[in-house]
Coordinates of C-alpha atoms and ligand atoms in Angstrom, one line a residue:
X71 CA 13.8 -12.0 -23.4
X72 CA 13.6 -12.8 -19.7
X73 CA 15.7 -12.7 -16.6
X74 CA 18.6 -11.0 -18.2
X75 CA 16.4 -8.0 -18.8
X76 CA 16.2 -7.3 -15.1
X77 CA 19.1 -5.7 -13.2
X78 CA 18.7 -5.8 -9.4
X79 CA 20.8 -3.1 -7.7
X80 CA 19.1 -3.2 -4.3
X81 CA 17.5 -6.3 -2.8
X82 CA 14.2 -4.5 -2.4
X83 CA 13.8 -4.6 -6.2
X84 CA 13.3 -8.4 -6.0
X85 CA 9.8 -7.8 -4.5
X86 CA 8.9 -5.3 -7.3
X87 CA 9.5 -7.6 -10.3
X88 CA 9.0 -11.1 -11.6
X89 CA 12.3 -12.1 -13.2
X90 CA 10.4 -14.9 -15.1
X91 CA 8.2 -12.3 -16.8
X92 CA 8.9 -11.6 -20.5
X93 CA 9.4 -8.2 -21.9
X94 CA 7.0 -8.4 -24.9
X95 CA 7.1 -6.3 -28.0
X96 CA 3.4 -5.6 -28.7
X97 CA 3.7 -3.3 -31.7
X98 CA 6.4 -1.7 -33.8
X99 CA 6.8 0.4 -37.0
X100 CA 6.4 3.8 -35.3
X101 CA 8.9 6.7 -35.3
X102 CA 8.8 7.9 -31.7
X103 CA 6.2 6.5 -29.4
X104 CA 5.1 8.4 -26.3
X105 CA 2.2 9.3 -24.0
X106 CA 0.8 5.8 -23.0
X107 CA -2.5 6.1 -21.1
X108 CA -4.6 3.1 -20.0
X109 CA -8.4 3.0 -20.1
X110 CA -9.5 0.5 -17.5
X111 CA -13.1 0.5 -18.7
X112 CA -12.0 -0.4 -22.3
X113 CA -9.1 -2.7 -21.5
X114 CA -7.1 -0.6 -23.9
X115 CA -4.0 1.6 -24.1
X116 CA -3.8 4.7 -26.2
X117 CA -0.3 6.0 -27.1
X118 CA 1.2 8.6 -29.4
X119 CA 3.5 8.2 -32.4
X120 CA 4.6 11.9 -32.6
X121 CA 6.5 12.2 -35.9
X122 CA 3.9 10.2 -37.7
X123 CA 1.2 12.6 -36.3
X124 CA -1.0 9.8 -35.1
X125 CA -2.3 8.1 -31.9
X126 CA -2.7 4.4 -31.7
X127 CA -4.8 2.1 -29.5
X128 CA -3.7 -1.3 -28.3
X129 CA -6.6 -3.6 -27.4
X130 CA -5.7 -5.8 -24.4
X131 CA -8.0 -8.6 -25.3
X132 CA -7.4 -9.0 -29.0
X133 CA -3.8 -7.6 -28.8
X134 CA -4.6 -5.7 -32.0
X135 CA -3.4 -2.1 -32.6
X136 CA -5.5 0.4 -34.6
X137 CA -5.5 4.1 -35.3
X138 CA -7.1 6.1 -32.6
X139 CA -6.6 9.6 -34.1
X140 CA -4.9 10.9 -37.2
X141 CA -3.9 13.6 -37.8
X142 CA -3.3 14.2 -34.1
X143 CA -1.7 17.6 -33.9
X144 CA 1.6 15.8 -33.1
X145 CA 0.2 14.7 -29.7
X146 CA 2.8 13.8 -27.0
X147 CA 1.7 13.1 -23.4
X148 CA -1.7 11.8 -22.4
X149 CA -3.5 11.1 -19.2
X150 CA -7.0 10.5 -17.9
X151 CA -8.9 12.9 -15.6
X152 CA -10.9 11.7 -12.7
X153 CA -14.0 11.4 -14.9
X154 CA -12.1 9.1 -17.3
X155 CA -11.7 11.7 -20.0
X156 CA -8.6 11.8 -22.2
X157 CA -6.3 14.8 -21.6
X158 CA -3.7 15.3 -24.3
X159 CA -0.7 17.6 -25.0
X160 CA -0.6 18.7 -28.6
X161 CA 2.8 19.9 -30.0
X162 CA 1.2 20.9 -33.3
X163 CA -1.6 23.1 -32.0
X164 CA 0.5 24.0 -28.9
X165 CA -2.2 23.3 -26.5
X166 CA -3.6 21.0 -23.9
X167 CA -7.0 19.5 -24.8
X168 CA -9.7 17.2 -23.3
X169 CA -11.6 14.7 -25.4
X170 CA -15.1 14.7 -24.0
X171 CA -17.2 11.5 -23.7
X172 CA -19.2 12.6 -26.8
X173 CA -15.9 12.9 -28.8
X174 CA -15.8 16.6 -29.0
X175 CA -12.6 18.5 -28.1
X176 CA -12.3 21.1 -25.4
X177 CA -9.2 23.4 -25.3
X178 CA -7.9 23.6 -21.7
X179 CA -4.9 25.8 -22.3
X180 CA -3.2 27.3 -25.3
X181 CA -1.9 30.7 -24.0
X182 CA -0.4 32.3 -21.0
X183 CA -0.6 36.0 -20.6
X184 CA -1.6 36.2 -24.3
X185 CA 1.4 34.3 -25.5
X186 CA 1.2 30.9 -27.2
X187 CA 2.5 27.9 -25.2
X188 CA 5.7 26.3 -26.6
X189 CA 4.6 22.7 -27.0
X190 CA 3.0 21.0 -24.0
X191 CA 4.8 17.7 -23.4
X192 CA 3.3 15.8 -20.5
X193 CA 0.4 16.1 -18.2
X194 CA -1.0 14.9 -14.9
X195 CA -4.3 15.4 -13.0
X196 CA -4.4 16.1 -9.3
X197 CA -7.3 14.8 -7.1
X198 CA -8.7 18.4 -6.9
X199 CA -9.1 18.1 -10.7
X200 CA -6.4 20.7 -11.4
X201 CA -4.3 19.8 -14.4
X202 CA -0.5 20.2 -14.4
X203 CA 1.6 20.2 -17.5
X204 CA 5.1 20.9 -18.7
X205 CA 5.9 23.1 -21.7
X206 CA 9.4 22.6 -23.2
X207 CA 10.2 23.5 -26.8
X208 CA 10.7 20.1 -28.4
X209 CA 7.6 20.5 -30.6
X210 CA 8.7 23.9 -32.0
X211 CA 12.5 23.2 -32.3
X212 CA 12.0 21.5 -35.7
X213 CA 9.4 20.2 -38.0
X214 CA 9.9 16.6 -36.9
X215 CA 7.7 16.5 -33.9
X216 CA 5.5 19.6 -34.7
X217 CA 6.0 22.9 -36.5
X218 CA 9.2 24.9 -36.3
X219 CA 8.5 28.2 -34.6
X220 CA 10.0 30.7 -32.2
X221 CA 9.0 30.5 -28.5
X222 CA 6.6 33.4 -27.7
X223 CA 7.0 32.9 -24.0
X224 CA 10.8 32.7 -24.1
X225 CA 11.0 30.3 -21.2
X226 CA 10.3 26.6 -20.5
X227 CA 8.0 26.3 -17.5
X228 CA 5.5 24.1 -15.7
X229 CA 1.8 25.2 -15.5
X230 CA -1.3 24.4 -13.5
X231 CA -4.9 24.7 -14.8
X232 CA -7.3 25.5 -12.0
X233 CA -10.3 23.2 -12.0
X234 CA -12.8 25.9 -11.0
X235 CA -11.5 29.0 -12.7
X236 CA -9.7 27.3 -15.6
X237 CA -7.0 29.9 -15.1
X238 CA -3.5 28.8 -16.3
X239 CA -0.8 29.8 -13.9
X240 CA 3.0 29.1 -13.9
X241 CA 4.0 26.9 -11.0
X242 CA 7.7 26.3 -11.7
X243 CA 10.5 27.7 -14.0
X244 CA 14.2 27.4 -14.2
X245 CA 14.2 24.3 -16.3
X246 CA 16.2 23.6 -19.4
X247 CA 13.4 21.4 -20.7
X248 CA 10.7 20.3 -18.2
X249 CA 9.3 17.0 -19.3
X250 CA 7.6 14.1 -17.4
X251 CA 5.9 14.8 -14.1
X252 CA 4.0 12.9 -11.4
X253 CA 2.6 13.4 -7.9
X254 CA 3.6 11.3 -5.0
X255 CA 0.7 9.0 -3.7
X256 CA -0.2 11.6 -1.0
X257 CA 0.2 14.5 -3.5
X258 CA 2.4 16.3 -1.1
X259 CA 5.3 16.1 -3.6
X260 CA 5.6 16.6 -7.3
X261 CA 8.4 15.0 -9.3
X262 CA 9.4 16.8 -12.5
X263 CA 12.0 15.7 -15.0
X264 CA 14.4 18.1 -16.7
X265 CA 15.4 16.4 -19.9
X266 CA 17.6 19.3 -21.2
X267 CA 20.6 19.1 -18.9
X268 CA 22.8 17.6 -21.6
X269 CA 25.6 15.0 -21.6
X270 CA 23.0 12.2 -21.9
X271 CA 22.3 12.7 -18.2
X272 CA 19.0 12.4 -16.3
X273 CA 17.8 14.9 -13.8
X274 CA 14.6 14.8 -11.7
X275 CA 13.6 17.4 -9.1
X276 CA 11.0 17.0 -6.4
X277 CA 8.8 19.9 -5.2
X278 CA 6.8 20.3 -2.1
X279 CA 3.1 20.9 -3.0
X280 CA 1.3 23.5 -0.9
X281 CA -2.4 23.4 0.0
X282 CA -3.1 26.5 -2.1
X283 CA -1.9 24.7 -5.2
X284 CA 1.5 26.4 -5.4
X285 CA 4.9 24.7 -5.3
X286 CA 7.3 25.1 -2.4
X287 CA 10.8 24.0 -1.8
X288 CA 12.6 22.1 -4.6
X289 CA 15.3 19.5 -4.3
X290 CA 17.2 17.3 -6.7
X291 CA 15.5 13.9 -6.4
X292 CA 17.8 11.9 -8.7
X293 CA 20.7 12.4 -11.1
X294 CA 21.5 9.6 -13.5
X295 CA 24.6 9.2 -15.8
X296 CA 23.4 6.5 -18.1
X297 CA 20.5 8.1 -19.9
X298 CA 18.0 11.0 -20.0
X299 CA 14.8 10.8 -18.0
X300 CA 11.6 11.5 -19.9
X301 CA 8.3 10.1 -18.5
X302 CA 7.6 8.7 -15.0
X303 CA 4.9 7.0 -12.9
X304 CA 4.5 6.2 -9.2
X305 CA 3.4 2.9 -7.8
X306 CA 1.1 2.2 -4.8
X307 CA 4.0 2.2 -2.4
X308 CA 5.4 5.5 -3.7
X309 CA 8.3 4.1 -5.8
X310 CA 9.2 6.2 -8.9
X311 CA 9.5 4.3 -12.2
X312 CA 11.0 6.4 -15.0
X313 CA 12.5 6.0 -18.4
X314 CA 16.3 6.3 -18.6
X315 CA 18.1 5.5 -21.9
X316 CA 17.3 2.0 -23.0
X317 CA 15.7 1.1 -19.6
X318 CA 13.0 1.7 -17.1
X319 CA 14.6 2.3 -13.7
X320 CA 13.0 2.3 -10.3
X321 CA 13.7 4.5 -7.3
X322 CA 12.6 4.3 -3.7
X323 CA 10.9 7.5 -2.5
X324 CA 14.1 8.2 -0.5
X325 CA 16.0 8.4 -3.9
X326 CA 17.7 4.9 -3.7
X327 CA 18.0 3.4 -7.2
X328 CA 16.6 -0.1 -6.9
X329 CA 17.1 -1.6 -10.3
X330 CA 16.5 -1.5 -14.1
X331 CA 14.5 -3.3 -16.7
X332 CA 16.2 -3.2 -20.0
X333 CA 14.6 -2.7 -23.4
X334 CA 16.0 -3.1 -26.9
X335 CA 15.3 0.6 -27.7
X336 CA 15.4 4.0 -26.0
X337 CA 12.5 4.3 -23.7
X338 CA 10.4 7.5 -23.7
X339 CA 7.6 6.8 -21.2
X340 CA 5.6 4.2 -19.3
X341 CA 2.3 3.6 -17.5
X342 CA 0.8 0.9 -15.4
X343 CA -2.2 -0.9 -16.9
X344 CA -4.2 -4.1 -16.9
X345 CA -7.0 -5.0 -14.6
X346 CA -4.6 -5.1 -11.6
X347 CA -2.5 -2.2 -12.8
X348 CA 0.5 -4.5 -12.6
X349 CA 1.3 -4.5 -16.4
X350 CA 3.9 -2.0 -17.2
X351 CA 3.3 -0.5 -20.7
X352 CA 6.4 1.0 -22.1
X353 CA 6.8 3.3 -25.2
X354 CA 10.3 3.0 -26.6
X355 CA 11.3 4.6 -29.9
X356 CA 9.6 2.6 -32.7
X357 CA 7.7 0.2 -30.5
X358 CA 5.3 -0.5 -27.6
X359 CA 6.3 -3.1 -25.0
X360 CA 4.8 -4.5 -21.9
X361 CA 6.1 -6.5 -18.9
X362 CA 4.2 -7.8 -15.9
X363 CA 5.7 -6.6 -12.6
X364 CA 5.0 -7.5 -8.9
X365 CA 3.7 -4.1 -7.9
X366 CA 0.7 -2.0 -9.0
X367 CA 0.6 1.5 -10.2
X368 CA -0.9 4.2 -8.0
X369 CA -4.6 4.9 -8.8
X370 CA -3.6 8.4 -9.8
X371 CA -1.7 7.3 -12.8
Ligands
MG1265 MG1 7.9 13.5 -22.4

């Protein structure tokens, strides 16, 4: 696979990619891969295989994949906090956890106002150490990606865990299924995907972030007719890279669609890795892929 995997819709995308770069399949045999997170200190990538209830680790030097955690409470999204600790969303236990440096687990959020969360999906950490996550119902809608159960909250919202008080508070609602989320480089904006709008369409909103940690005005950032958005990441120049059907697509911060990188399977999520953060790791259905690009991920990813 090479140049034909890249589709340039705006000339500015030429500077973002290397059309001579290969889309490499690094591992396959999973059921639904998700939640890629890169550990710079370990030169490794951890990702989830939700229906198989396991997390895997790709070693960048040896290119070997091994089991990181199993069972894994049907873990979905992962990220690192600013101390390099793994933060994970668990469908099975319906909670957000932190894996400490000694290997122990700390529960960061499992209830709001006494009601269990639905099934936390994706998570991001802000520079003030607050943790923001989405809570759709995918992990309780069936036994495939978690445990079938009713929603106690009866809504699908986005939450913020305060770094100092550890209080969990709702920051946004009105979603069909809130999913991937990411801050802009200056953290003045928060992009949030709604993957439940139907018709195979993608919808991403962007919210103003207020100084007090609440969200302000919301706008539609992007609509897409050729696939559902799931996860997203931001590069150093503020572009938004998101999954959309069997592709990763890239937007300018002004919402202009720049281009696509095609993959052989439906893409769920992505992250920037490698020592220069210019290796795009992509989880897509049964497999993990990577491709070198000409831009680097923002340090917040
Ligand atoms: Mg997701």
